[in-house]
Coordinates of C-alpha atoms in Angstrom, one line a residue:
X27 CA -2.5 2.5 23.2
X28 CA -3.8 2.1 26.4
X29 CA -2.3 2.9 29.5
X30 CA -2.4 -0.5 30.6
X31 CA 0.7 -0.7 28.0
X32 CA 2.7 1.1 30.1
X33 CA 5.0 -1.1 30.5
X34 CA 5.3 -2.1 26.9
X35 CA 6.2 1.0 25.7
X36 CA 9.3 2.7 25.6
X37 CA 10.5 6.1 24.4
X38 CA 14.0 6.3 22.6
X39 CA 15.5 9.1 20.6
X40 CA 17.5 9.1 17.3
X41 CA 20.1 6.9 18.5
X42 CA 17.7 4.4 19.6
X43 CA 16.2 4.1 16.2
X44 CA 19.7 3.8 14.8
X45 CA 20.0 0.5 17.3
X46 CA 17.2 -0.6 16.2
X47 CA 18.1 -0.9 12.4
X48 CA 21.3 -2.3 13.6
X49 CA 20.0 -5.1 15.8
X50 CA 17.4 -5.8 12.5
X51 CA 20.7 -5.8 10.1
X52 CA 22.4 -8.1 12.6
X53 CA 19.3 -10.6 12.6
X54 CA 20.2 -11.2 8.6
X55 CA 17.4 -8.5 7.7
X56 CA 17.8 -6.0 5.0
X57 CA 15.8 -2.8 5.9
X58 CA 14.0 -1.0 3.8
X59 CA 12.2 2.4 4.1
X60 CA 11.5 5.5 3.1
X61 CA 14.1 7.6 1.1
X62 CA 13.6 11.3 -0.6
X63 CA 14.3 10.7 -4.4
X64 CA 13.4 12.4 -7.5
X65 CA 11.1 14.5 -5.8
X66 CA 8.6 12.1 -4.1
X67 CA 9.2 9.8 -0.8
X68 CA 9.7 6.3 -2.2
X69 CA 10.5 2.9 -0.6
X70 CA 14.3 1.5 -1.0
X71 CA 16.8 -0.3 1.1
X72 CA 18.1 2.3 4.0
X73 CA 21.1 1.5 6.1
X74 CA 21.2 4.6 8.3
X75 CA 18.8 6.7 10.0
X76 CA 20.4 9.9 8.6
X77 CA 19.0 8.2 5.1
X78 CA 15.2 8.9 6.3
X79 CA 13.6 11.9 4.9
X80 CA 14.2 14.2 7.8
X81 CA 12.5 17.2 7.9
X82 CA 10.4 16.7 4.7
X83 CA 6.4 16.4 4.2
X84 CA 4.1 16.1 1.1
X85 CA 1.6 18.3 -0.2
X86 CA -1.1 16.1 -2.2
X87 CA -4.5 16.9 -3.8
X88 CA -6.0 15.5 -6.7
X89 CA -3.8 15.1 -9.5
X90 CA -0.8 16.6 -7.1
X91 CA 2.0 15.9 -5.4
X92 CA 4.9 17.9 -4.2
X93 CA 7.9 17.6 -1.3
X94 CA 7.8 20.7 1.1
X95 CA 10.0 21.6 4.1
X96 CA 8.8 21.3 7.3
X97 CA 9.9 23.6 10.0
X98 CA 11.4 20.2 12.4
X99 CA 13.4 17.1 11.5
X100 CA 10.1 14.7 11.9
X101 CA 11.6 11.5 9.9
X102 CA 8.3 10.3 9.3
X103 CA 6.7 13.8 8.9
X104 CA 4.9 12.5 5.3
X105 CA 1.4 10.9 4.3
X106 CA 2.3 7.9 2.1
X107 CA 4.1 8.3 -1.4
X108 CA 3.6 6.9 -4.7
X109 CA 4.9 3.4 -4.5
X110 CA 3.1 0.9 -2.0
X111 CA 4.5 -1.8 -0.4
X112 CA 3.5 -4.3 -2.9
X113 CA 6.5 -4.3 -5.0
X114 CA 8.5 -6.3 -2.6
X115 CA 5.6 -8.7 -1.6
X116 CA 3.7 -8.9 -5.2
X117 CA 6.3 -8.0 -7.6
X118 CA 6.0 -6.2 -10.7
X119 CA 7.8 -8.3 -12.6
X120 CA 8.2 -12.4 -11.7
X121 CA 9.7 -15.3 -13.8
X122 CA 7.5 -18.1 -13.1
X123 CA 9.2 -21.2 -15.0
X124 CA 11.6 -21.4 -17.8
X125 CA 11.7 -24.1 -20.4
X126 CA 14.8 -25.6 -23.2
X127 CA 15.3 -27.8 -25.4
X128 CA 17.1 -30.4 -24.5
X129 CA 20.1 -32.6 -27.2
X130 CA 17.2 -35.7 -27.4
X131 CA 14.6 -33.0 -28.7
X132 CA 12.6 -33.2 -25.5
X133 CA 11.5 -30.2 -23.6
X134 CA 13.2 -29.2 -19.9
X135 CA 10.5 -26.9 -17.7
X136 CA 12.2 -25.7 -14.5
X137 CA 10.6 -23.7 -11.9
X138 CA 11.8 -20.4 -10.9
X139 CA 14.1 -20.4 -7.8
X140 CA 11.7 -18.8 -5.3
X141 CA 13.4 -15.2 -4.0
X142 CA 12.3 -14.6 -0.6
X143 CA 14.6 -12.3 1.4
X144 CA 14.5 -11.2 5.0
X145 CA 13.5 -7.4 5.2
X146 CA 12.1 -5.3 7.8
X147 CA 10.0 -2.8 6.2
X148 CA 10.6 0.7 8.0
X149 CA 7.7 3.0 8.5
X150 CA 4.6 1.3 7.7
X151 CA 1.6 3.4 8.0
X152 CA -2.1 1.7 9.2
X153 CA -3.9 2.0 6.1
X154 CA -0.6 -0.2 4.6
X155 CA -0.8 -2.5 7.2
X156 CA -4.3 -3.1 5.9
X157 CA -3.5 -3.5 2.4
X158 CA -0.8 -6.0 3.0
X159 CA -3.9 -7.8 5.0
X160 CA -5.5 -7.8 2.0
X161 CA -3.1 -9.2 -0.4
X162 CA -2.3 -11.6 2.6
X163 CA -6.4 -13.0 2.0
X164 CA -5.8 -13.1 -2.3
X165 CA -2.2 -14.5 -2.4
X166 CA -1.8 -16.5 1.1
X167 CA -4.2 -17.2 3.1
X168 CA -7.0 -18.1 0.6
X169 CA -7.9 -21.6 -1.2
X170 CA -5.0 -20.9 -4.0
X171 CA -1.6 -20.1 -2.6
X172 CA 0.8 -18.1 -4.0
X173 CA 3.8 -19.6 -3.3
X174 CA 6.2 -17.2 -4.1
X175 CA 4.4 -14.0 -2.1
X176 CA 3.7 -16.5 0.7
X177 CA 7.4 -17.2 0.8
X178 CA 8.4 -13.4 0.6
X179 CA 5.0 -12.2 3.3
X180 CA 6.5 -14.5 5.8
X181 CA 10.0 -13.6 5.7
X182 CA 9.0 -9.9 6.2
X183 CA 9.3 -8.0 9.7
X184 CA 7.1 -4.4 10.0
X185 CA 7.9 -1.8 11.9
X186 CA 4.8 0.4 11.1
X187 CA 4.1 4.3 12.2
X188 CA 1.4 5.9 13.7
X189 CA 0.3 8.7 11.4
X190 CA 1.0 12.6 11.9
X191 CA 0.2 14.0 8.9
X192 CA -2.4 13.4 6.8
X193 CA -2.9 14.2 2.9
X194 CA -5.7 16.2 1.9
X195 CA -6.7 13.1 -0.5
X196 CA -6.0 10.4 2.7
X197 CA -9.6 9.0 3.9
X198 CA -8.4 6.1 5.7
X199 CA -10.6 7.1 9.1
X200 CA -14.3 6.2 7.2
X201 CA -12.6 3.1 6.1
X202 CA -11.9 1.9 9.1
X203 CA -8.1 1.3 8.5
X204 CA -6.2 4.2 10.3
X205 CA -4.9 6.6 11.2
X206 CA -3.7 4.5 14.4
X207 CA -2.1 1.2 14.3
X208 CA -3.8 -1.4 15.7
X209 CA -2.9 -4.9 14.6
X210 CA -0.9 -6.4 12.0
X211 CA 2.7 -5.1 13.4
X212 CA 5.9 -6.3 14.9
X213 CA 6.5 -3.0 16.1
X214 CA 4.7 0.5 16.1
X215 CA 6.6 4.0 16.0
X216 CA 5.0 7.4 17.1
X217 CA 6.9 10.0 16.7
X218 CA 7.0 12.7 19.5
X219 CA 8.3 16.3 18.8
X220 CA 7.7 18.8 21.6
X221 CA 9.3 20.9 24.2
X222 CA 11.2 17.6 25.5
X223 CA 12.7 16.9 22.2
X224 CA 12.8 14.3 19.7
X225 CA 11.9 11.0 20.6
X226 CA 10.1 7.7 19.2
X227 CA 7.3 6.0 21.2
X228 CA 7.9 1.8 20.1
X229 CA 5.3 -0.8 21.2
X230 CA 6.0 -4.3 20.2
X231 CA 3.0 -6.0 18.6
X232 CA 4.5 -9.6 18.4
X233 CA 6.8 -12.2 19.9
X234 CA 9.9 -11.1 17.7
X235 CA 8.9 -7.5 18.1
X236 CA 9.0 -8.1 21.8
X237 CA 12.6 -9.4 22.2
X238 CA 13.9 -6.5 20.0
X239 CA 12.1 -3.8 22.0
X240 CA 14.1 -5.1 25.4
X241 CA 17.4 -4.9 24.0
X242 CA 16.8 -1.2 23.1
X243 CA 18.0 1.4 25.0
X244 CA 15.3 3.8 26.4
X245 CA 13.2 4.2 28.9
X246 CA 9.6 3.1 29.8
X247 CA 6.8 5.7 29.1
X248 CA 5.0 7.4 31.6
X249 CA 1.1 8.3 31.8
X250 CA 1.7 11.8 30.4
X251 CA 3.9 10.0 27.3
X252 CA 0.8 7.3 26.4
X253 CA -1.0 10.5 26.1
X254 CA 0.6 12.3 23.9
X255 CA 1.0 8.7 21.9
X256 CA -2.8 8.3 22.0
X257 CA -3.4 11.9 20.8
X258 CA -0.9 12.0 17.6
X259 CA -3.0 9.7 15.7
X260 CA -6.3 11.1 16.9
X261 CA -5.1 15.0 15.8
X262 CA -4.4 13.6 12.6
X263 CA -7.9 11.8 12.2
X264 CA -9.8 14.9 13.0
X265 CA -7.6 16.5 9.8
X266 CA -9.3 14.1 7.5
X267 CA -11.7 15.7 5.4
X268 CA -12.4 13.1 2.8
X269 CA -14.9 10.1 3.0
X270 CA -16.5 7.2 2.0
X271 CA -19.6 5.6 3.4
X272 CA -17.7 1.9 3.6
X273 CA -20.9 -0.1 4.6
X274 CA -23.4 1.2 2.1
X275 CA -21.2 2.2 -1.2
X276 CA -21.8 -2.3 -2.1
X277 CA -25.2 -1.7 -2.7
X278 CA -25.1 1.7 -4.3
X279 CA -22.8 1.4 -6.7
X280 CA -24.5 -2.3 -7.9
X281 CA -28.0 -0.6 -8.1
X282 CA -26.5 2.3 -9.9
X283 CA -24.9 0.2 -12.8
X284 CA -26.2 2.6 -15.5
X285 CA -25.7 5.5 -13.8
X286 CA -24.8 8.6 -16.6
X287 CA -21.8 9.8 -13.7
X288 CA -20.2 6.6 -15.2
X289 CA -19.9 8.5 -18.7
X290 CA -18.8 11.6 -17.0
X291 CA -15.9 10.4 -15.3
X292 CA -15.2 8.2 -18.4
X293 CA -15.0 11.6 -20.8
X294 CA -11.9 12.8 -18.0
X295 CA -10.2 9.4 -17.7
X296 CA -7.4 8.6 -19.6
X297 CA -7.5 4.6 -18.8
X298 CA -3.9 5.3 -18.0
X299 CA -3.7 2.8 -15.2
X300 CA -2.2 5.2 -12.6
X301 CA -4.4 4.3 -9.9
X302 CA -3.9 0.8 -10.1
X303 CA -0.4 1.1 -10.3
X304 CA 0.0 3.1 -7.6
X305 CA -3.1 0.7 -5.3
X306 CA -1.6 -0.9 -2.6
X307 CA -4.1 -3.3 -3.0
X308 CA -4.6 -3.9 -6.5
X309 CA -3.5 -7.2 -8.0
X310 CA -4.4 -7.7 -11.2
X311 CA -1.8 -9.6 -13.6
X312 CA -1.2 -10.9 -16.7
X313 CA 1.4 -13.8 -18.1
X314 CA 3.6 -13.6 -21.3
X315 CA 5.6 -15.9 -23.0
X316 CA 9.6 -14.2 -23.1
X317 CA 12.1 -16.2 -25.7
X318 CA 16.0 -15.6 -25.2
X319 CA 18.9 -15.7 -27.8
X320 CA 19.9 -19.1 -26.3
X321 CA 16.9 -20.6 -27.4
X322 CA 15.0 -21.0 -23.8
X323 CA 11.1 -19.4 -22.8
X324 CA 10.9 -18.1 -20.2
X325 CA 6.3 -17.6 -18.7
X326 CA 6.7 -14.6 -17.1
X327 CA 4.2 -12.6 -14.8
X328 CA 3.8 -9.0 -14.2
X329 CA 1.4 -6.5 -13.1
X330 CA -1.5 -5.7 -15.5
X331 CA -4.4 -3.3 -14.9
X332 CA -8.2 -3.7 -15.8
X333 CA -8.2 -0.3 -17.2
X334 CA -6.4 -2.0 -20.5
X335 CA -8.4 -2.9 -23.1
X336 CA -6.1 -5.7 -23.9
X337 CA -6.8 -7.1 -20.1
X338 CA -10.4 -8.5 -21.0
X339 CA -9.5 -9.4 -24.7
X340 CA -10.9 -13.1 -25.3
X341 CA -11.5 -14.6 -28.9
X342 CA -14.2 -12.2 -30.2
X343 CA -12.4 -8.9 -28.8
X344 CA -12.4 -7.0 -25.7
X345 CA -15.6 -7.6 -23.3
X346 CA -14.6 -3.4 -22.2
X347 CA -14.1 -2.0 -25.1
X348 CA -15.3 1.3 -23.8
X349 CA -13.6 3.7 -21.1
X350 CA -16.5 3.7 -19.4
X351 CA -16.9 -0.1 -18.5
X352 CA -13.4 -0.5 -17.6
X353 CA -14.0 2.3 -14.7
X354 CA -17.1 1.0 -13.4
X355 CA -15.5 -2.3 -13.6
X356 CA -12.6 -0.8 -11.5
X357 CA -14.6 0.9 -9.0
X358 CA -17.3 -1.6 -8.4
X359 CA -14.7 -4.4 -7.7
X360 CA -12.6 -2.4 -5.3
X361 CA -15.3 -1.3 -3.4
X362 CA -18.2 -3.5 -3.9
X363 CA -17.4 -7.1 -5.5
X364 CA -14.6 -7.4 -3.4
X365 CA -17.1 -7.7 -0.3
X366 CA -17.8 -11.2 -2.2
X367 CA -15.1 -12.6 -2.8
X368 CA -13.1 -11.7 0.3
X369 CA -15.5 -10.1 2.9
X370 CA -14.2 -6.4 3.1
X371 CA -13.5 -3.6 0.9
X372 CA -10.6 -3.7 -1.4
X373 CA -9.9 0.2 -0.2
X374 CA -7.8 1.4 2.4
X375 CA -8.5 4.7 1.8
X376 CA -4.6 6.0 1.6
X377 CA -5.7 8.1 -1.3
X378 CA -2.7 7.6 -4.0
X379 CA -5.0 6.6 -6.6
X380 CA -6.5 10.7 -6.2
X381 CA -3.1 12.0 -5.9
X382 CA -1.5 9.9 -9.2
X383 CA -4.5 10.5 -11.4
X384 CA -2.7 12.6 -14.1
X385 CA -6.7 14.6 -14.7
X386 CA -7.3 14.5 -10.5
X387 CA -10.4 11.9 -10.6
X388 CA -11.5 11.6 -7.0
X389 CA -12.9 8.1 -6.2
X390 CA -14.8 9.4 -3.1
X391 CA -16.4 12.3 -5.2
X392 CA -17.4 10.0 -7.8
X393 CA -19.3 8.1 -5.2
X394 CA -20.8 10.9 -3.4
X395 CA -22.1 12.1 -6.6
X396 CA -24.1 8.9 -7.7
X397 CA -25.4 8.9 -3.6
X398 CA -26.2 12.4 -4.5
X399 CA -28.4 11.0 -7.1
X400 CA -29.1 7.6 -6.4
X401 CA -30.8 6.1 -9.5
X402 CA -31.5 2.9 -7.8
X403 CA -33.4 3.9 -5.2
X404 CA -36.4 4.0 -6.7
X405 CA -36.4 2.0 -9.3

C-alpha cells in the first residue's frame, strides 16, 4: 500500500470487523475463514469474529506443524494451515452426471446440478491469491473451461490479509507471490497491534470491495498508519529464510533428468501424495463410475495424485512404476513444464508440501542439491 492510498484505506477495530462479516452475510455470502480445530488452523464457516483463532500461531518445519499460544490476541497471527481454498473451488469430490435405466430399457443421462453458493473467503494470504489465480487459468480462463469451477469461482468474494507471520517453510518472497497482497482481492486487511491498540487497516481492491469499505465504521488512514501498514509484510519478508530461484529452475531441472538426486529423494519418499493434497495448485483428478442400490450409476471426479502408481496406468501398466519417476514428474511439472503449459510456475511458495511431508522432504533443498551438482551444465 502506498501513501497515495490514504483516502481509500480505513482503520477499523474488532467491532468493525464484525460489521464487515455481518455486511457480507446480509449480501447473501456464507463467510468462510480460519478456525482452530484438531490441533490445526483450517478453513470453515464462521459466523462471528469470536470464531477466528485469536491468540494462536503455528510453528512449522519440514514434516512438522504445531500450534502455539501467542502473547497477544492477533486474529491472523499464523502462516498457512494444511488446507487451501482449493477445496471450495476445485472440490475433492464432484458428481459429473448420473445415468439411470428407463422402463422402456433406454438410458437417461442427467448432468449434475452446479452448486455455486455465494461465499466470502476471509483471511486469504498473498500466496493463496496467487494459487487461486493459477487454478483460474487452468479451469476457467483457458480453452477448456470447467463450468463447475467457473461458477464457484465467480460466486466468491476474497478478503485477503497481509502476512505478519512467516513459517519456517515459507518461500513466497522468492516466488514473487507474497507476503504482501498486491492484486486479486476484493478487500485486503492488515492487522496492527501496537501501543495504540488492536486495529485492522482495510483497503478495497474491487468495485464491490469499495462499496463494502464505504459502509464500514472507522477512520481514514494517516501517513503514519500507511507506514505501519507497509512495514508489516516487509518485516515478514525479511524473516523468510528459504528461497527458490524461480527463473533458473525450469532449465536446471530439465537438463538434470537423470541426476542421482532423484533416486536419493525417492529412497525417502513414501509416495503418500500428502504434498499434492496440501498443495493449493495441484489439480490431478480421476473419474470413476459408482452405482447405487436403485440401479443408477454416477460418474464422479475426485482428487488424485501423480504420486499414485495407478494414476499413470495404461493398458500395459503404469508408465511411472518407480517412486523416483513419480517424484521427478511432480517436481519437474510443478517447477518447469508448468511454464510451458500456463506461462508461469505451478508453485507459489506456501511451504505446505514441506510441512506436511511425513519424512520432511523440502522442495527448496532438493532443487538446491541439484543446482550444487549441475550435471547438465557440462553435458
